[in-house]
mmCIF file of C-alpha atoms in Angstrom:
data_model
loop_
_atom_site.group_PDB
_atom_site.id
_atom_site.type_symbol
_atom_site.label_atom_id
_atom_site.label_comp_id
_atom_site.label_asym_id
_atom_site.label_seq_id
_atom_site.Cartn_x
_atom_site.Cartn_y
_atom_site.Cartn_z
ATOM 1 C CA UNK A 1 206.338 -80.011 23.183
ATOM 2 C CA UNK A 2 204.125 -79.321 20.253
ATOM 3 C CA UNK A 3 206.791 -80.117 18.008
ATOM 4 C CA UNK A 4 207.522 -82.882 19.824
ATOM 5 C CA UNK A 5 204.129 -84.753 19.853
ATOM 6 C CA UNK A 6 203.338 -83.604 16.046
ATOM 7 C CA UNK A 7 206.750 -85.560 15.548
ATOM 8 C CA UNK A 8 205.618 -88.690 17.286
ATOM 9 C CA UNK A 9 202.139 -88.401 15.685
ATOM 10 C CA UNK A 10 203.334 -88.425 12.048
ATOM 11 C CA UNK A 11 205.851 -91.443 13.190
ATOM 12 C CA UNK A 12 202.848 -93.294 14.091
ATOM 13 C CA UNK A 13 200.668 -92.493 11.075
ATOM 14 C CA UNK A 14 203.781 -93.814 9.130
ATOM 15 C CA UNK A 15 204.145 -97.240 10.908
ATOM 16 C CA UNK A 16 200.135 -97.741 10.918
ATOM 17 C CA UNK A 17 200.615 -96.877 6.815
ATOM 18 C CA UNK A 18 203.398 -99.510 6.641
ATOM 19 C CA UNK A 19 201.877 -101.882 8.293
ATOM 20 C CA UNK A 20 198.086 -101.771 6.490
ATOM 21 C CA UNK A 21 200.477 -101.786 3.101
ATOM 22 C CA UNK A 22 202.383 -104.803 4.057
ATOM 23 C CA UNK A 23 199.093 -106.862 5.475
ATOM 24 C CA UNK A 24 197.657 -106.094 1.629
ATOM 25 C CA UNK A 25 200.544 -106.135 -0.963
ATOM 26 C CA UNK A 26 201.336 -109.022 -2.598
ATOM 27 C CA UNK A 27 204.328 -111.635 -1.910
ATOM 28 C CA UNK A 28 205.796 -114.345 -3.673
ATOM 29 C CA UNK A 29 205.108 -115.780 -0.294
ATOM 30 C CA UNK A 30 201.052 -115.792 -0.875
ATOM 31 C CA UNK A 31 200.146 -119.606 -0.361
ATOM 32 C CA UNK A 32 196.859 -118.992 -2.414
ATOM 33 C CA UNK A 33 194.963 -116.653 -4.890
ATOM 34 C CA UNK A 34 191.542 -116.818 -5.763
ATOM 35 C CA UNK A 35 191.000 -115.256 -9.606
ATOM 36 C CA UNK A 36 187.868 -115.527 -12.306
ATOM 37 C CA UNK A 37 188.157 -116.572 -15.823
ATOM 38 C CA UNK A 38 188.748 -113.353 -16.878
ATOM 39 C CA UNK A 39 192.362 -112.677 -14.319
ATOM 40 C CA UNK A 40 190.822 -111.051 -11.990
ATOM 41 C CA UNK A 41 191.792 -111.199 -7.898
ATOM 42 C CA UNK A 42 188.998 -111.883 -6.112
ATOM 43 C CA UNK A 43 188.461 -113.066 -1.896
ATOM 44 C CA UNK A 44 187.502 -115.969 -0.399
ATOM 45 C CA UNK A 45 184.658 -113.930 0.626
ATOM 46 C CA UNK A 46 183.584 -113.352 -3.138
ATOM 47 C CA UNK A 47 183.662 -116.974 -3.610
ATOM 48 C CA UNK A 48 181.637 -118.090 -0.560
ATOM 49 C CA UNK A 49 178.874 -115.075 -1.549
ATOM 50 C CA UNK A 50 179.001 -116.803 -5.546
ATOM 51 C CA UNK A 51 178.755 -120.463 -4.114
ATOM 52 C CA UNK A 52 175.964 -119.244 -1.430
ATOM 53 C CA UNK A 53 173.769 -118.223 -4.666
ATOM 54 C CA UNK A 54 174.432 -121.098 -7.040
ATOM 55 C CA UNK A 55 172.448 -124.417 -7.225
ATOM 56 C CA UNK A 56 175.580 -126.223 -7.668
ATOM 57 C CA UNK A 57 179.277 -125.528 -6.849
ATOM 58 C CA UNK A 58 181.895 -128.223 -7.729
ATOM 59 C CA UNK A 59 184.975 -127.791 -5.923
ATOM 60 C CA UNK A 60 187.536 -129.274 -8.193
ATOM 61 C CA UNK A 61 190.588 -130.415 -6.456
ATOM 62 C CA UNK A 62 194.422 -131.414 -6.487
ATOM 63 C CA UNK A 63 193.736 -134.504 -4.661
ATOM 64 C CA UNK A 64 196.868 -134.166 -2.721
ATOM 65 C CA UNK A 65 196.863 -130.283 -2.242
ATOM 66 C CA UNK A 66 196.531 -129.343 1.274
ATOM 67 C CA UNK A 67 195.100 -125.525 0.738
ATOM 68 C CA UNK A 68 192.372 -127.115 -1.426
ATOM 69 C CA UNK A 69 191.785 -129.397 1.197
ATOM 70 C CA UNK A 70 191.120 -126.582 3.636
ATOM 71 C CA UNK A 71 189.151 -124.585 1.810
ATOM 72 C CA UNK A 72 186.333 -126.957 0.694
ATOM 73 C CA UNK A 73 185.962 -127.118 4.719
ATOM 74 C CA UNK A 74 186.127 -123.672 5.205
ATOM 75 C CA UNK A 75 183.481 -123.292 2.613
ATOM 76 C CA UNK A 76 181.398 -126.043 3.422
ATOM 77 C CA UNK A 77 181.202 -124.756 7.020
ATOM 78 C CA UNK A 78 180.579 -121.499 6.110
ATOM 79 C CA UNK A 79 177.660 -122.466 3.551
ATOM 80 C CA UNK A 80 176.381 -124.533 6.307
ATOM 81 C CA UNK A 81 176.015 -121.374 8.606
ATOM 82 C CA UNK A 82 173.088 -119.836 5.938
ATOM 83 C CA UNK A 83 169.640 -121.563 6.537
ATOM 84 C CA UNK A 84 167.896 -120.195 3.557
ATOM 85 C CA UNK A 85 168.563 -123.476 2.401
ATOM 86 C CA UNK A 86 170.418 -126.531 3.740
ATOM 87 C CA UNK A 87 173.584 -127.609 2.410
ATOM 88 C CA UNK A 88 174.528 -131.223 0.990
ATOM 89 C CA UNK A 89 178.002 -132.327 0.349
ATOM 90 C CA UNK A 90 178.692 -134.683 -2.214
ATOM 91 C CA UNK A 91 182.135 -136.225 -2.964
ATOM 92 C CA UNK A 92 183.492 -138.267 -5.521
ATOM 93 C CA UNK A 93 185.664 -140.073 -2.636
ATOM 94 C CA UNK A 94 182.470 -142.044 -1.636
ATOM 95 C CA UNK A 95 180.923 -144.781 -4.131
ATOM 96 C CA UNK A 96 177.027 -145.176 -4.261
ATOM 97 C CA UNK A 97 176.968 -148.982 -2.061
ATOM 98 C CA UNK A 98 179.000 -146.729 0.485
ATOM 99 C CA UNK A 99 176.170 -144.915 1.171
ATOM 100 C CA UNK A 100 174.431 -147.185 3.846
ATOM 101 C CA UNK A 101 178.310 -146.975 5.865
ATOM 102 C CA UNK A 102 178.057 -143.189 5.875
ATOM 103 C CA UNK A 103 174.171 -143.052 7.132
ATOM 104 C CA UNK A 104 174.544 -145.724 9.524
ATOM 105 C CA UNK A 105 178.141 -144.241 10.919
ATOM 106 C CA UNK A 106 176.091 -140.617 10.985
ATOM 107 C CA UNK A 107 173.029 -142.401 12.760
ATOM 108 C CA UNK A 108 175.273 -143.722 15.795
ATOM 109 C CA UNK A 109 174.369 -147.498 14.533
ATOM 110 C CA UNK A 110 178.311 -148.412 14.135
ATOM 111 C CA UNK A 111 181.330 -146.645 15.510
ATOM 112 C CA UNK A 112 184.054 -145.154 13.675
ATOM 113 C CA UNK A 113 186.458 -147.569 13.263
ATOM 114 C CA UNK A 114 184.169 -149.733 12.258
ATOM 115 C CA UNK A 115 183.316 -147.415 9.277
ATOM 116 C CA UNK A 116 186.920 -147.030 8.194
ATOM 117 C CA UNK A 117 187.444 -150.254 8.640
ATOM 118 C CA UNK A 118 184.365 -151.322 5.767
ATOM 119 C CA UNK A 119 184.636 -147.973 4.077
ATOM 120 C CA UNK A 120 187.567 -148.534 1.397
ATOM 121 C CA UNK A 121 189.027 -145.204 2.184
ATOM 122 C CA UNK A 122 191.256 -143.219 0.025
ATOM 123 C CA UNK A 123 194.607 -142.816 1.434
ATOM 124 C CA UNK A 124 194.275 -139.123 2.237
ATOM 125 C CA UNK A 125 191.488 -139.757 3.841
ATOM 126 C CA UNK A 126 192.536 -138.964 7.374
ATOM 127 C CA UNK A 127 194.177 -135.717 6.660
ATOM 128 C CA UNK A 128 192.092 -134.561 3.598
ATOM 129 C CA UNK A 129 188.673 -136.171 4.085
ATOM 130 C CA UNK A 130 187.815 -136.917 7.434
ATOM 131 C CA UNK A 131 187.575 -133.417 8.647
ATOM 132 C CA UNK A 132 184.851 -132.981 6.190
ATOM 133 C CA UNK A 133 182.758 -135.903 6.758
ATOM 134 C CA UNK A 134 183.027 -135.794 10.739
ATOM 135 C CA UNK A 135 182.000 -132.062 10.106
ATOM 136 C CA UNK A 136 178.772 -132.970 8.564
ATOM 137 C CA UNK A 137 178.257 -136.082 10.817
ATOM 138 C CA UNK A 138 178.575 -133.797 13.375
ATOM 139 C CA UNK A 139 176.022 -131.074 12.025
ATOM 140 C CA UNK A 140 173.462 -133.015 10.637
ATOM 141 C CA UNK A 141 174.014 -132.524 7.180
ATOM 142 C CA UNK A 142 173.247 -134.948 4.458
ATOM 143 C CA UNK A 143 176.630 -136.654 2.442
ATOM 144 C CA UNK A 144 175.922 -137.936 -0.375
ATOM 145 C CA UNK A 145 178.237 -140.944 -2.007
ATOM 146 C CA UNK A 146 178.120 -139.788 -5.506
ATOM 147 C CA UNK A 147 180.653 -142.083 -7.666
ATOM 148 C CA UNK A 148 180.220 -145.331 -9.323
ATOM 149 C CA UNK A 149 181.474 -148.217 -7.260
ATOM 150 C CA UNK A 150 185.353 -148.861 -8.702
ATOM 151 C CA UNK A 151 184.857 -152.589 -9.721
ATOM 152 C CA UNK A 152 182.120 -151.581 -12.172
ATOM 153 C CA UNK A 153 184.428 -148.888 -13.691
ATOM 154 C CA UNK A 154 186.988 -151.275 -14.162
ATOM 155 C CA UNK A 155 184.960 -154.191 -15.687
ATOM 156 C CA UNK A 156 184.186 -151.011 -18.207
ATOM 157 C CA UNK A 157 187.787 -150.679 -18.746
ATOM 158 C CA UNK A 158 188.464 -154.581 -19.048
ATOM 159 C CA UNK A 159 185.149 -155.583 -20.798
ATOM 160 C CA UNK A 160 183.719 -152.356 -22.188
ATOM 161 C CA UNK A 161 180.734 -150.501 -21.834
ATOM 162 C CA UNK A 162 178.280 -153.365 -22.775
ATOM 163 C CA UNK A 163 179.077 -155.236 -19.087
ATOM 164 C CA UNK A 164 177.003 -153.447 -17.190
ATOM 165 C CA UNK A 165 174.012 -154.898 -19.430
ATOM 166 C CA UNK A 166 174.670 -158.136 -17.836
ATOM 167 C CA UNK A 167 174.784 -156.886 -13.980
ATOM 168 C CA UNK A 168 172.600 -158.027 -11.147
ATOM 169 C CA UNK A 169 169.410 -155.134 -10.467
ATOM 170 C CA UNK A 170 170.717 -154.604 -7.338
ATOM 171 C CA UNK A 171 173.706 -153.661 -9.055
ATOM 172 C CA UNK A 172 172.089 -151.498 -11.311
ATOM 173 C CA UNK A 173 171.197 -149.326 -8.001
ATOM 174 C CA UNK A 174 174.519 -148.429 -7.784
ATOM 175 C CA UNK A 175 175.128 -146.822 -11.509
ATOM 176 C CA UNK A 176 173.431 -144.257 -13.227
ATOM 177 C CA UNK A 177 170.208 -145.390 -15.310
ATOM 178 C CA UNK A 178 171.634 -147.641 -18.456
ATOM 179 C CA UNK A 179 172.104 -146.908 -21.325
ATOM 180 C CA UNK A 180 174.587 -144.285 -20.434
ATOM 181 C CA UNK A 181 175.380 -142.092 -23.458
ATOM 182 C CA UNK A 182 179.339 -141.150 -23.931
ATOM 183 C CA UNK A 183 180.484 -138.004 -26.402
ATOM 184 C CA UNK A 184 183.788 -139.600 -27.353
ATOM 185 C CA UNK A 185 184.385 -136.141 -28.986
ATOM 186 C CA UNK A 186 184.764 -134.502 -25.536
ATOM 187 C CA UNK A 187 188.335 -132.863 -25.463
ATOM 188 C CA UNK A 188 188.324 -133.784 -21.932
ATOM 189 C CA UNK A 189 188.047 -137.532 -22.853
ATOM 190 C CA UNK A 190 190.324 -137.206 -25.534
ATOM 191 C CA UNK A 191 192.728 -135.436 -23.347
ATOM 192 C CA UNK A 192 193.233 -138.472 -21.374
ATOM 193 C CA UNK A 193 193.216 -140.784 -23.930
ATOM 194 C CA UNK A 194 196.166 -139.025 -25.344
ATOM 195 C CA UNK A 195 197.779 -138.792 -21.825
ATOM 196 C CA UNK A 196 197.542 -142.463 -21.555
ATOM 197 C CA UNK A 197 199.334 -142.737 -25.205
ATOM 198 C CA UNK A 198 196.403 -144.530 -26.749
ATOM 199 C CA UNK A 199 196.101 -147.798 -24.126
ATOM 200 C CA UNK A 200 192.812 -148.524 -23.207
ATOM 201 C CA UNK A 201 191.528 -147.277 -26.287
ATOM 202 C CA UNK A 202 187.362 -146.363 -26.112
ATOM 203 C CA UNK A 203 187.306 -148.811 -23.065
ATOM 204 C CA UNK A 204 189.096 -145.710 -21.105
ATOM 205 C CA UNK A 205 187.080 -143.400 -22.096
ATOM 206 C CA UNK A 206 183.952 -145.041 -21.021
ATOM 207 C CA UNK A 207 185.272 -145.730 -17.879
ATOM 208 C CA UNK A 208 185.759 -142.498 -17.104
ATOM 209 C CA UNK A 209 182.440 -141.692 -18.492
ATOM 210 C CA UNK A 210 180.613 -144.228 -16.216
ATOM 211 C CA UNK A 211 181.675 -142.787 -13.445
ATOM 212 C CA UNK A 212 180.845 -138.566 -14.334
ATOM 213 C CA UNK A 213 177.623 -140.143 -15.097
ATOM 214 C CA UNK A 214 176.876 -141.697 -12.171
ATOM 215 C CA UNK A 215 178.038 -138.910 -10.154
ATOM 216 C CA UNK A 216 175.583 -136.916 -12.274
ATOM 217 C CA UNK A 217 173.053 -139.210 -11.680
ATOM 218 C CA UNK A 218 173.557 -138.959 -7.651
ATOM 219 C CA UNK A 219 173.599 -135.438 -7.546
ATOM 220 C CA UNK A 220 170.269 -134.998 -9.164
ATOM 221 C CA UNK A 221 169.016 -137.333 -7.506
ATOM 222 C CA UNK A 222 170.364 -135.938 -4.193
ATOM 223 C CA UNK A 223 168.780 -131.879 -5.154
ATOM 224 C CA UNK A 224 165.260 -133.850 -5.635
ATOM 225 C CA UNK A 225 164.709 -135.625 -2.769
ATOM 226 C CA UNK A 226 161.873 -134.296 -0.885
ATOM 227 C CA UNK A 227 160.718 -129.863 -0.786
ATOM 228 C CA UNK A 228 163.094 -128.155 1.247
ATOM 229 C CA UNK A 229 165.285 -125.641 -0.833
ATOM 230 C CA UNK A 230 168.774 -127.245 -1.310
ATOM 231 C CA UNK A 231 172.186 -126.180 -2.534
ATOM 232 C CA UNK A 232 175.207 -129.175 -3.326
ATOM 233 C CA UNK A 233 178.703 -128.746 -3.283
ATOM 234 C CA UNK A 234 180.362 -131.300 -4.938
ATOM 235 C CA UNK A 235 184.297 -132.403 -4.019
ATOM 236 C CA UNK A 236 186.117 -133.858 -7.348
ATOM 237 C CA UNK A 237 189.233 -133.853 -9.106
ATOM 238 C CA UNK A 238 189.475 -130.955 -11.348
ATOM 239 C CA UNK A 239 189.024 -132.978 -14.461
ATOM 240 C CA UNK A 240 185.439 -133.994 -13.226
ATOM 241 C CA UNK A 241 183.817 -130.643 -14.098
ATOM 242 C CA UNK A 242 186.699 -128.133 -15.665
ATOM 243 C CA UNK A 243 185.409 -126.640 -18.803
ATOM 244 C CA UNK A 244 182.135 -127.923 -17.984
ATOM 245 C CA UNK A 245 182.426 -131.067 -19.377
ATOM 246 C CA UNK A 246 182.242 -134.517 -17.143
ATOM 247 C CA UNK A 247 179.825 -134.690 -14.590
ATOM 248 C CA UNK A 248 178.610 -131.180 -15.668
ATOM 249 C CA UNK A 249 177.871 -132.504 -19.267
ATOM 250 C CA UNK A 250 175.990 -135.418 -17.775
ATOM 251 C CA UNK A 251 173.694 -133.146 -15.495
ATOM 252 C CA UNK A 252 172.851 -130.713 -18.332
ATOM 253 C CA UNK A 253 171.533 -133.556 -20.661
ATOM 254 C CA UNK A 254 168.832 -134.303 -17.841
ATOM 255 C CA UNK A 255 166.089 -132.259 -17.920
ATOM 256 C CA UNK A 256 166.138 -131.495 -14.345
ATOM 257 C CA UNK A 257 169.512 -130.473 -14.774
ATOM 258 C CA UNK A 258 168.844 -127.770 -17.243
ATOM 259 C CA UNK A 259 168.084 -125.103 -15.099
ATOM 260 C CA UNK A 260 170.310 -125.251 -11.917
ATOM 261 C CA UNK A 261 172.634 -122.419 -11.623
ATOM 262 C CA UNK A 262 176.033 -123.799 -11.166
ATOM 263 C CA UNK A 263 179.758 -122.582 -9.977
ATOM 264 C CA UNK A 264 182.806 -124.168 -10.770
ATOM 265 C CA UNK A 265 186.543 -123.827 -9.569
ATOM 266 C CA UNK A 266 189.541 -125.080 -10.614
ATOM 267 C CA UNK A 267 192.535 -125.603 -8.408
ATOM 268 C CA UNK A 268 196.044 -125.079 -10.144
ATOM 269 C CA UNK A 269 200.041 -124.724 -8.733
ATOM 270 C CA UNK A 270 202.183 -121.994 -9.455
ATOM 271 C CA UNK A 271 205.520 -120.290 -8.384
ATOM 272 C CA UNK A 272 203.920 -117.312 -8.514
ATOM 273 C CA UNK A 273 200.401 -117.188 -7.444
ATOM 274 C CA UNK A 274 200.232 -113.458 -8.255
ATOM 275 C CA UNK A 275 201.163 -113.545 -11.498
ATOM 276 C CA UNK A 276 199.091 -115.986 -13.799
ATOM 277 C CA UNK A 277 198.392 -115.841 -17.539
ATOM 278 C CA UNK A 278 194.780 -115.640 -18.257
ATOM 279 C CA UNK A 279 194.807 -118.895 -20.459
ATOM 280 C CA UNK A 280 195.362 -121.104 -17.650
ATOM 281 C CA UNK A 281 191.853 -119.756 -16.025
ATOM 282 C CA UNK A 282 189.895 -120.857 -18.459
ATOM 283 C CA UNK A 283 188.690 -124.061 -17.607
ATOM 284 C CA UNK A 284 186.174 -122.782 -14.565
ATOM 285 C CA UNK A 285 184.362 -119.781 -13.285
ATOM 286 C CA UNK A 286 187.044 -119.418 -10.436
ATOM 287 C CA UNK A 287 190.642 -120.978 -10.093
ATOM 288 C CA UNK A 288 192.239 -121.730 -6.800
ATOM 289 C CA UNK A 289 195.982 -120.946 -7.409
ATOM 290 C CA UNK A 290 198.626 -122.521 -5.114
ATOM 291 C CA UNK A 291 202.120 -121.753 -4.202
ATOM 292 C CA UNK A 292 203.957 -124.832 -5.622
ATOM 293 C CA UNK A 293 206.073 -125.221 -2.701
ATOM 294 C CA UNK A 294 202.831 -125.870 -0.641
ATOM 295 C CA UNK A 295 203.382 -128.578 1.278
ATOM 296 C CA UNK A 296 201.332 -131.615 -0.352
ATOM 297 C CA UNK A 297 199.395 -133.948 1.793
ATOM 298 C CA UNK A 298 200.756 -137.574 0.381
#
């Protein structure tokens, strides 16, 4: 009998050691992995603890990647859980004359289909965007249209940067504060200048630039308004903030931009999201790696 249930005991302790080994080790079945700059594995748990102490976090994104998609909501609803200090979500989805749509949609004056309707909505929207904003409608929290409204960008791209001199005030609201200054030298720029084979010449660039500044410009804006202790995370395409250029350049030239602590991630593909070389983790504080069979959401 002894024998017997010493037998069945170590069977046990076997299966319970097989099983807690298989719920840890790696798979080239992961869908995600979460990693610094410097390779190493961290937890979604590490990265909501990081963005729960920074200023800042900018949550660069695949725009069509559906894990990204979920964990900027997992995030932002976890942030919004702490009330040492309240939350804002920004999102480069939203341009600044949008802004009067979200608060009057939040504050019950229209209904939602009469938002999307008005809203000129991305075409993920519904899958990738509306869980977020219905989240925050639906808690109180304050969104914040942060990008440059699209027909101003492209007058920059037709006409150049010198357009915008010629705008209505009102239209002036919705742009960051002219003159907006533009490192050409930034490789980020250059990098898609050189994607675009040359066409568009400086015009692209500044079109580009226009709108990181203007996000800039909305976010500081956003972290100022009245005395309560804030924190802003910030939904973008990666390119927006990776290697701290972008809208991240723009916010460190203002002075009130100088000393907000800031986290940035990355989000990547990969066949193997366990296995990553360390040069393709460079370009933020934390990279979201996704299984490139993911499923993508358009």
């Amino acid at each position: 009998m002894n024998w017997t249930l010493s037998k069945v005991k170590g069977t046990l302790l076997l299966v319970l050691v097989l099983i807690l080994s298989g719920s840890t080790e790696a798979t080239d079945k992961d869908p995600y992995q979460l990693y610094t700059r410097y390779g190493v594995k961290i937890s979604y748990d590490d990265l909501f603890i990081q963005a729960l102490n920074h200023d800042l976090t900018f949550f660069g994104e695949l725009h069509d990647n559906a894990i990204a998609h979920w964990l900027q909501l997992e995030l932002i609803m976890d942030l919004q859980d702490d009330s040492t200090r309240s939350t804002l979500i920004g999102m480069e989805m939203f341009e600044r004359d949008q802004q009067v749509l979200i608060d009057e949609y939040f504050n019950g004056y229209i209904s939602r289909s009469s938002f999307e309707n008005e809203a000129r909505l991305w075409q993920n929207y519904s899958t990738d965007y509306r869980p977020v904003l219905e989240f925050a409608r639906e808690n109180g929290m304050r969104l914040v249209a942060t990008n440059i409204p699209r027909r101003y960008a492209s007058a920059v791209y037709m006409q150049g940067m010198t357009v915008l001199d010629s705008l209505s005030a009102e239209a002036k609201e919705w742009i960051a504060h002219l003159p907006i200054e533009v490192d050409e030298d930034l490789p980020g720029y250059r990098d898609i200048l050189e994607a675009a084979q040359g066409h568009g010449g400086e015009n692209l660039i500044h079109s580009q630039a226009v709108k990181d500044a203007t996000m800039a410009y909305s976010i500081l804006s956003a972290m100022t308004e009245g005395s309560d202790p804030k924190r802003l995370i910030h939904l973008n395409g990666s390119y927006h903030s990776n290697n701290d250029e972008g809208i991240i350049w723009y916010i460190r030239q203002a002075d009130r931009g100088r000393e907000l602590d800031i986290l940035t991630i990355n989000t990547i593909s990969a066949d193997d999201v366990n296995s990553v070389e360390t040069d393709l983790l460079q370009k933020a504080d934390i990279t979201l790696v996704v299984n490139s069979r993911m499923t993508s959401t358009y």
